[in-house]
Coordinates of C-alpha atoms and ligand atoms in Angstrom, one line a residue:
X1 CA -7.7 29.7 13.9
X2 CA -3.9 29.6 13.3
X3 CA -2.0 26.5 12.3
X4 CA -0.5 26.4 15.8
X5 CA -4.0 26.5 17.4
X6 CA -5.1 23.5 15.3
X7 CA -1.9 21.6 16.1
X8 CA -2.2 22.2 19.8
X9 CA -5.9 21.1 19.7
X10 CA -5.0 17.9 17.9
X11 CA -2.2 17.2 20.3
X12 CA -4.4 17.9 23.3
X13 CA -7.4 15.9 22.3
X14 CA -6.1 13.4 19.8
X15 CA -4.1 10.2 20.7
X16 CA -0.4 10.5 19.9
X17 CA -0.1 7.4 17.7
X18 CA 1.5 9.3 14.8
X19 CA 4.3 11.9 14.6
X20 CA 3.1 14.1 11.8
X21 CA 5.1 16.9 10.2
X22 CA 3.6 20.2 11.4
X23 CA 1.8 21.3 8.3
X24 CA -2.0 21.7 8.5
X25 CA -3.5 20.9 5.1
X26 CA -6.9 22.0 3.9
X27 CA -7.1 21.5 0.1
X28 CA -5.6 19.2 -2.5
X29 CA -5.6 19.1 -6.3
X30 CA -3.6 16.6 -8.4
X31 CA -0.1 16.4 -7.0
X32 CA -0.5 19.6 -4.9
X33 CA -1.8 20.1 -1.4
X34 CA -2.3 23.5 0.3
X35 CA -2.0 24.5 4.0
X36 CA -4.4 26.8 5.8
X37 CA -2.1 29.7 5.1
X38 CA -2.3 29.1 1.4
X39 CA 1.2 27.7 1.0
X40 CA 1.4 25.0 -1.7
X41 CA 3.3 21.7 -1.4
X42 CA 4.1 18.8 -3.8
X43 CA 2.8 15.7 -2.1
X44 CA 5.5 13.1 -2.2
X45 CA 3.7 10.6 0.1
X46 CA 0.3 10.4 -1.6
X47 CA -1.3 9.3 1.7
X48 CA 0.9 6.2 1.7
X49 CA 0.0 5.6 -1.9
X50 CA -3.8 6.1 -1.5
X51 CA -4.1 9.0 -4.0
X52 CA -2.3 7.4 -7.0
X53 CA -5.0 9.2 -9.2
X54 CA -4.1 12.6 -7.6
X55 CA -5.9 14.5 -4.9
X56 CA -9.6 15.1 -5.5
X57 CA -9.7 13.7 -9.0
X58 CA -12.7 15.4 -10.6
X59 CA -14.1 12.3 -12.2
X60 CA -14.0 10.3 -8.9
X61 CA -15.4 13.3 -6.9
X62 CA -18.3 13.6 -9.4
X63 CA -19.1 9.9 -9.1
X64 CA -18.9 10.1 -5.3
X65 CA -21.3 13.0 -5.1
X66 CA -23.8 11.4 -7.6
X67 CA -23.8 8.1 -5.7
X68 CA -23.9 9.8 -2.3
X69 CA -27.2 11.5 -3.4
X70 CA -28.6 8.2 -4.6
X71 CA -27.8 5.3 -2.2
X72 CA -24.8 5.0 0.2
X73 CA -25.3 1.8 2.1
X74 CA -27.6 -1.2 2.2
X75 CA -25.4 -3.6 4.2
X76 CA -25.0 -7.0 2.7
X77 CA -28.3 -8.0 4.1
X78 CA -29.6 -6.9 0.8
X79 CA -28.1 -6.5 -2.7
X80 CA -27.1 -3.3 -4.4
X81 CA -26.6 -2.4 -8.0
X82 CA -22.8 -1.6 -7.7
X83 CA -21.3 -4.6 -5.9
X84 CA -21.5 -7.1 -8.7
X85 CA -20.0 -4.7 -11.3
X86 CA -17.2 -3.8 -8.9
X87 CA -16.4 -7.5 -8.3
X88 CA -16.4 -8.3 -12.0
X89 CA -14.3 -5.3 -13.0
X90 CA -11.6 -6.0 -10.4
X91 CA -11.6 -9.7 -11.3
X92 CA -11.1 -8.8 -14.9
X93 CA -8.2 -6.5 -14.1
X94 CA -6.5 -9.1 -11.8
X95 CA -7.3 -12.2 -13.9
X96 CA -9.2 -13.7 -10.9
X97 CA -12.6 -15.1 -10.4
X98 CA -14.1 -13.9 -7.1
X99 CA -13.7 -10.9 -4.8
X100 CA -14.5 -10.3 -1.2
X101 CA -14.8 -6.6 -0.4
X102 CA -13.6 -5.0 2.8
X103 CA -12.8 -1.4 4.0
X104 CA -9.2 -1.0 5.2
X105 CA -6.1 -2.8 4.2
X106 CA -5.6 -4.6 7.5
X107 CA -9.2 -6.0 7.3
X108 CA -8.4 -7.3 3.8
X109 CA -5.2 -9.0 5.1
X110 CA -7.3 -10.6 7.9
X111 CA -9.7 -11.8 5.3
X112 CA -6.9 -13.4 3.3
X113 CA -5.7 -15.1 6.4
X114 CA -9.1 -16.6 7.2
X115 CA -9.5 -17.6 3.5
X116 CA -6.1 -19.4 3.4
X117 CA -6.8 -21.2 6.7
X118 CA -10.2 -22.4 5.6
X119 CA -8.9 -23.4 2.2
X120 CA -6.1 -25.4 4.1
X121 CA -8.6 -27.3 6.3
X122 CA -11.3 -27.9 3.7
X123 CA -9.4 -28.3 0.4
X124 CA -5.8 -29.1 1.3
X125 CA -6.7 -31.3 4.2
X126 CA -4.6 -29.7 7.0
X127 CA -5.3 -31.0 10.5
X128 CA -7.8 -28.9 12.5
X129 CA -6.3 -25.7 14.0
X130 CA -2.8 -26.6 12.8
X131 CA -2.6 -24.3 9.7
X132 CA 0.6 -22.3 9.3
X133 CA 1.2 -19.2 7.2
X134 CA 4.7 -18.1 6.3
X135 CA 5.5 -14.3 6.5
X136 CA 8.6 -12.3 6.0
X137 CA 10.8 -10.4 8.4
X138 CA 10.4 -6.7 8.0
X139 CA 6.8 -7.0 6.7
X140 CA 4.1 -4.5 7.1
X141 CA 0.5 -5.7 6.7
X142 CA -1.4 -3.4 9.0
X143 CA -2.1 -2.9 12.7
X144 CA -4.6 -5.4 14.0
X145 CA -3.5 -7.7 16.9
X146 CA -3.2 -10.7 14.6
X147 CA -1.2 -8.9 12.0
X148 CA 1.2 -7.2 14.4
X149 CA 1.7 -10.6 16.0
X150 CA 3.7 -11.6 12.9
X151 CA 5.5 -8.3 12.5
X152 CA 9.2 -8.3 13.4
X153 CA 9.2 -4.7 14.4
X154 CA 9.3 -4.4 18.2
X155 CA 7.7 -0.9 18.2
X156 CA 4.6 -2.3 16.5
X157 CA 4.1 -5.1 18.9
X158 CA 5.6 -4.6 22.3
X159 CA 2.8 -4.2 25.0
X160 CA 0.1 -5.5 22.6
X161 CA 0.4 -9.3 23.1
X162 CA -0.6 -12.0 23.5
X163 CA -0.7 -12.8 19.8
X164 CA -2.4 -15.3 17.4
X165 CA -0.4 -18.5 16.8
X166 CA 0.1 -20.0 13.3
X167 CA 2.7 -17.8 11.6
X168 CA 6.3 -18.5 10.8
X169 CA 8.8 -15.8 9.8
X170 CA 11.5 -16.1 7.2
X171 CA 14.0 -13.6 5.7
X172 CA 12.6 -11.4 2.9
X173 CA 14.1 -12.0 -0.6
X174 CA 15.4 -15.5 0.1
X175 CA 13.5 -18.3 -1.8
X176 CA 15.5 -21.0 -0.2
X177 CA 14.2 -19.9 3.2
X178 CA 10.7 -20.3 1.9
X179 CA 11.4 -23.8 0.6
X180 CA 12.9 -24.8 3.9
X181 CA 10.1 -23.3 6.0
X182 CA 7.2 -25.2 4.3
X183 CA 5.8 -28.1 6.3
X184 CA 2.7 -30.2 5.5
X185 CA 0.5 -27.8 7.4
X186 CA 1.6 -24.7 5.5
X187 CA -1.3 -23.1 3.8
X188 CA 0.0 -19.8 2.5
X189 CA 3.0 -17.6 1.9
X190 CA 2.0 -13.9 2.6
X191 CA 4.4 -11.4 1.1
X192 CA 4.7 -7.9 -0.3
X193 CA 6.4 -7.7 -3.7
X194 CA 8.4 -4.7 -2.4
X195 CA 8.5 -3.9 1.3
X196 CA 7.4 -0.3 1.2
X197 CA 7.0 0.5 4.9
X198 CA 10.0 -1.7 5.6
X199 CA 12.1 0.9 3.8
X200 CA 11.4 0.4 0.1
X201 CA 13.2 -2.9 0.1
X202 CA 13.4 -4.6 -3.3
X203 CA 14.1 -8.3 -3.4
X204 CA 16.6 -9.8 -5.9
X205 CA 15.4 -10.2 -9.5
X206 CA 13.4 -13.4 -10.0
X207 CA 12.5 -13.7 -6.3
X208 CA 8.8 -13.7 -6.7
X209 CA 8.9 -16.0 -9.7
X210 CA 10.9 -18.5 -7.6
X211 CA 8.4 -18.2 -4.7
X212 CA 5.5 -18.8 -7.2
X213 CA 7.2 -22.0 -8.3
X214 CA 7.9 -23.2 -4.8
X215 CA 4.3 -22.5 -3.7
X216 CA 2.8 -24.3 -6.7
X217 CA 5.1 -27.3 -6.1
X218 CA 4.1 -27.5 -2.5
X219 CA 0.3 -26.7 -2.7
X220 CA 0.9 -23.5 -0.7
X221 CA -1.1 -20.4 -1.6
X222 CA 0.9 -17.4 -2.8
X223 CA -0.9 -14.3 -1.4
X224 CA 0.5 -11.0 -2.5
X225 CA -0.2 -7.9 -0.4
X226 CA -0.3 -5.3 -3.2
X227 CA -2.1 -2.8 -1.0
X228 CA 0.8 -0.3 -1.5
X229 CA 2.7 -1.7 -4.5
X230 CA -0.4 -2.3 -6.7
X231 CA -2.6 -0.2 -8.9
X232 CA 0.2 1.4 -10.8
X233 CA 2.5 2.5 -8.0
X234 CA 5.5 0.4 -9.2
X235 CA 5.2 1.1 -12.9
X236 CA 2.9 -1.9 -13.7
X237 CA -0.7 -2.4 -12.7
X238 CA 0.6 -4.8 -10.1
X239 CA 4.2 -5.1 -9.0
X240 CA 4.3 -8.8 -9.5
X241 CA 3.8 -8.3 -13.2
X242 CA 7.4 -7.2 -13.4
X243 CA 8.1 -10.9 -13.1
X244 CA 5.0 -12.3 -14.8
X245 CA 3.8 -13.8 -11.5
X246 CA 0.1 -14.6 -11.0
X247 CA -0.6 -15.1 -7.3
X248 CA -3.4 -17.2 -5.8
X249 CA -4.7 -14.1 -4.2
X250 CA -4.2 -10.3 -4.4
X251 CA -4.9 -8.1 -1.4
X252 CA -5.8 -4.6 -2.5
X253 CA -6.6 -1.3 -0.8
X254 CA -5.5 2.3 -0.6
X255 CA -5.7 3.6 -4.3
X256 CA -8.6 1.2 -5.0
X257 CA -10.8 4.2 -4.2
X258 CA -8.4 7.0 -5.3
X259 CA -8.2 8.1 -1.7
X260 CA -11.8 9.1 -1.4
X261 CA -13.1 6.4 0.9
X262 CA -11.7 3.2 2.6
X263 CA -12.1 0.4 0.1
X264 CA -10.1 -2.8 0.2
X265 CA -10.6 -6.3 -1.3
X266 CA -9.2 -9.8 -1.6
X267 CA -9.4 -11.3 -5.1
X268 CA -8.8 -14.9 -5.8
X269 CA -9.9 -18.0 -7.7
X270 CA -13.2 -19.7 -7.3
X271 CA -11.6 -22.7 -5.7
X272 CA -10.0 -20.6 -2.9
X273 CA -12.5 -17.7 -2.4
X274 CA -15.3 -20.2 -2.8
X275 CA -14.6 -21.6 0.7
X276 CA -16.5 -18.7 2.4
X277 CA -20.1 -19.6 3.3
X278 CA -22.8 -17.1 4.5
X279 CA -22.2 -15.9 8.0
X280 CA -18.5 -16.8 8.2
X281 CA -17.1 -13.3 7.5
X282 CA -18.3 -9.8 6.8
X283 CA -18.3 -6.1 7.7
X284 CA -21.2 -3.6 7.9
X285 CA -19.7 -1.1 5.5
X286 CA -17.9 -3.5 3.1
X287 CA -19.3 -3.6 -0.4
X288 CA -21.6 -0.7 0.0
X289 CA -22.7 1.0 -3.2
X290 CA -20.9 4.3 -2.4
X291 CA -17.6 2.4 -1.9
X292 CA -18.1 0.3 -5.0
X293 CA -19.1 3.2 -7.2
X294 CA -16.1 5.3 -6.2
X295 CA -13.7 2.4 -6.6
X296 CA -15.1 1.5 -10.0
X297 CA -14.4 5.1 -11.2
X298 CA -11.0 5.2 -9.5
X299 CA -10.0 2.1 -11.4
X300 CA -11.3 3.5 -14.7
X301 CA -9.3 6.7 -14.2
X302 CA -6.1 4.7 -13.5
X303 CA -6.5 2.7 -16.7
X304 CA -8.1 5.3 -19.1
X305 CA -5.7 8.1 -18.1
X306 CA -2.6 6.0 -18.6
X307 CA -1.4 6.4 -15.1
X308 CA 0.3 3.0 -14.9
X309 CA 2.4 3.9 -18.0
X310 CA 3.1 7.3 -16.6
X311 CA 4.3 5.8 -13.3
X312 CA 6.9 3.7 -15.2
X313 CA 8.1 6.5 -17.4
X314 CA 8.2 9.2 -14.7
X315 CA 9.6 6.7 -12.2
X316 CA 12.6 5.9 -14.4
X317 CA 13.1 9.6 -15.2
X318 CA 13.0 10.6 -11.6
X319 CA 15.3 7.8 -10.4
X320 CA 17.9 8.5 -13.0
X321 CA 18.0 12.1 -11.9
X322 CA 18.1 11.2 -8.2
X323 CA 21.1 9.0 -8.9
X324 CA 23.1 12.0 -10.2
X325 CA 22.9 13.8 -6.8
X326 CA 26.3 13.9 -5.2
X327 CA 25.7 13.9 -1.5
X328 CA 27.7 12.4 1.3
X329 CA 24.4 11.5 3.0
X330 CA 23.1 9.1 0.3
X331 CA 23.8 5.4 0.6
X332 CA 21.5 4.1 -2.1
X333 CA 18.7 5.2 -4.4
X334 CA 16.3 2.4 -5.3
X335 CA 12.7 1.9 -6.4
X336 CA 10.3 0.7 -9.1
X337 CA 8.0 3.0 -10.9
X338 CA 7.0 5.9 -8.5
X339 CA 7.9 4.1 -5.3
X340 CA 11.3 5.3 -4.7
X341 CA 13.5 5.2 -1.5
X342 CA 16.6 7.2 -0.9
X343 CA 18.5 5.4 1.9
X344 CA 20.8 7.7 3.9
X345 CA 24.0 6.6 5.6
X346 CA 23.7 6.2 9.4
X347 CA 25.9 9.3 10.0
X348 CA 23.3 11.5 8.1
X349 CA 21.4 11.9 11.4
X350 CA 18.2 10.2 10.2
X351 CA 15.7 10.9 7.4
X352 CA 13.4 13.0 9.5
X353 CA 15.5 16.1 9.4
X354 CA 15.6 15.9 5.6
X355 CA 11.8 15.6 5.5
X356 CA 11.6 18.7 7.7
X357 CA 13.9 20.6 5.4
X358 CA 12.1 19.5 2.3
X359 CA 8.8 20.7 3.8
X360 CA 10.4 24.2 4.0
X361 CA 11.2 23.9 0.3
X362 CA 7.5 23.0 -0.5
X363 CA 7.8 19.2 -0.7
X364 CA 6.0 16.8 1.6
X365 CA 7.6 13.4 2.2
X366 CA 8.1 11.2 5.2
X367 CA 10.8 9.1 6.5
X368 CA 10.2 5.3 6.5
X369 CA 12.2 3.7 9.2
X370 CA 15.1 5.7 10.5
X371 CA 17.2 6.3 7.4
X372 CA 15.0 6.1 4.2
X373 CA 13.2 9.0 2.5
X374 CA 10.3 7.7 0.5
X375 CA 9.3 9.5 -2.7
X376 CA 5.9 8.3 -3.9
X377 CA 4.0 11.2 -5.6
X378 CA 0.5 10.8 -7.2
X379 CA 0.9 9.0 -10.6
X380 CA -0.4 12.1 -12.5
X381 CA 3.0 13.8 -12.0
X382 CA 4.6 15.4 -15.0
X383 CA 8.3 15.7 -16.1
X384 CA 8.1 19.5 -15.3
X385 CA 6.9 18.8 -11.8
X386 CA 9.7 16.3 -11.3
X387 CA 12.2 18.8 -12.5
X388 CA 10.8 21.4 -10.1
X389 CA 11.0 19.0 -7.2
X390 CA 14.4 17.6 -8.2
X391 CA 16.1 21.0 -7.8
X392 CA 14.8 21.3 -4.3
X393 CA 15.7 17.7 -3.3
X394 CA 19.2 18.1 -4.7
X395 CA 19.6 21.4 -2.8
X396 CA 18.6 19.8 0.5
X397 CA 20.6 16.6 0.1
X398 CA 23.7 18.5 -1.0
X399 CA 23.6 21.3 1.4
X400 CA 22.1 20.0 4.7
Ligands
PLP519 N1 -0.4 -3.8 3.7 C1 0.5 -2.9 3.2 C2 1.6 -3.4 2.3 C3 0.5 -1.6 3.6 O1 1.4 -0.7 3.1 C4 -0.5 -1.1 4.5 C5 -0.6 0.3 4.9 O2 0.3 1.0 4.8 C6 -1.5 -2.1 5.0 C7 -1.3 -3.4 4.6 C8 -2.5 -1.7 5.9 O3 -3.5 -0.9 5.3 P1 -4.5 0.0 6.2 O4 -3.7 1.1 6.8 O5 -5.5 0.5 5.2 O6 -5.1 -0.9 7.2

């Protein structure tokens, strides 16, 4: 079958809830992916930061095959020999005490919401069914009906209401707004350290630290959604470590499994996570031995292969180079580690046409929102790979 046959089939039988670039991929290795005609591309999206460890990392693949031939799922009706180790290892990495496993990012966000509400009612003493969670304008936390209810993006929510009450929106990057929004029923502030889907928006220096102080002073949980910014993407193991912030809970996903399998988690303290009692929450696949084994190896790869350090080094190198490009289309280059956004001026005609042109040059990236090109390669990228990519990016941005 040709690429076109496969594209046509997908468009005929698959729902149109995405607008993918028309490249049909069949193989991946490290930073590279290959289409069905054998053409090679540098993957600058990393499946929205799911393959920080690189495509088909051999150590994770080996572990996955071994575990798949041993035991894949027991459900939580029984115990398995991987879950406890997974929980402990993630708690050690995050300086937390308890973990609740889930599958997708959105499920982990839902879990954190339930956790914060129950903590509010049973520990903080909030009046029944009156708990409030503060979120930020421009957020992206997933696609469930509760989560899109507190999105400020019309496209994500119109036609999908009615929505869950109990959320209040404030501007991102403004600690004063947080302080003013807190009431006695506020149980949590849910925020991304950098709004990646929102257009790689970086808040002012010191923002998270101030939010941490405000939350502590008001007995409000600081819940960081590090599903995209965490696990080395922003040049630290967690983006909040740029400001020495320790949240009350981390929400993790994506690269937690190196892109092999949907694995997500909420990690928190015993006081907070301890509120869950048997029967109150769960998921058939969550915490299964295959997921736990794959995630354990993915985390070991991240740490043992120095990918966090490489992200910081290569991120700085790449961003400095991008800033030298002289193009009438560029408004700003910003980022942390290997999460980099190039914002184009409105007259540039949108980021999509640049993503299309870069595809022709052998680079795969995606527009986020109208005017931002996101560059987020696997963290195994080398200086030589960046130099190769840079020449092509420069050419497209200067000549289109
Ligand atoms: N939170 C953040 C910050 C994300 O970037 C994403 C996905 O892009 C999600 C949550 C949702 O994760 P999932 O698509 O696995 O449900």
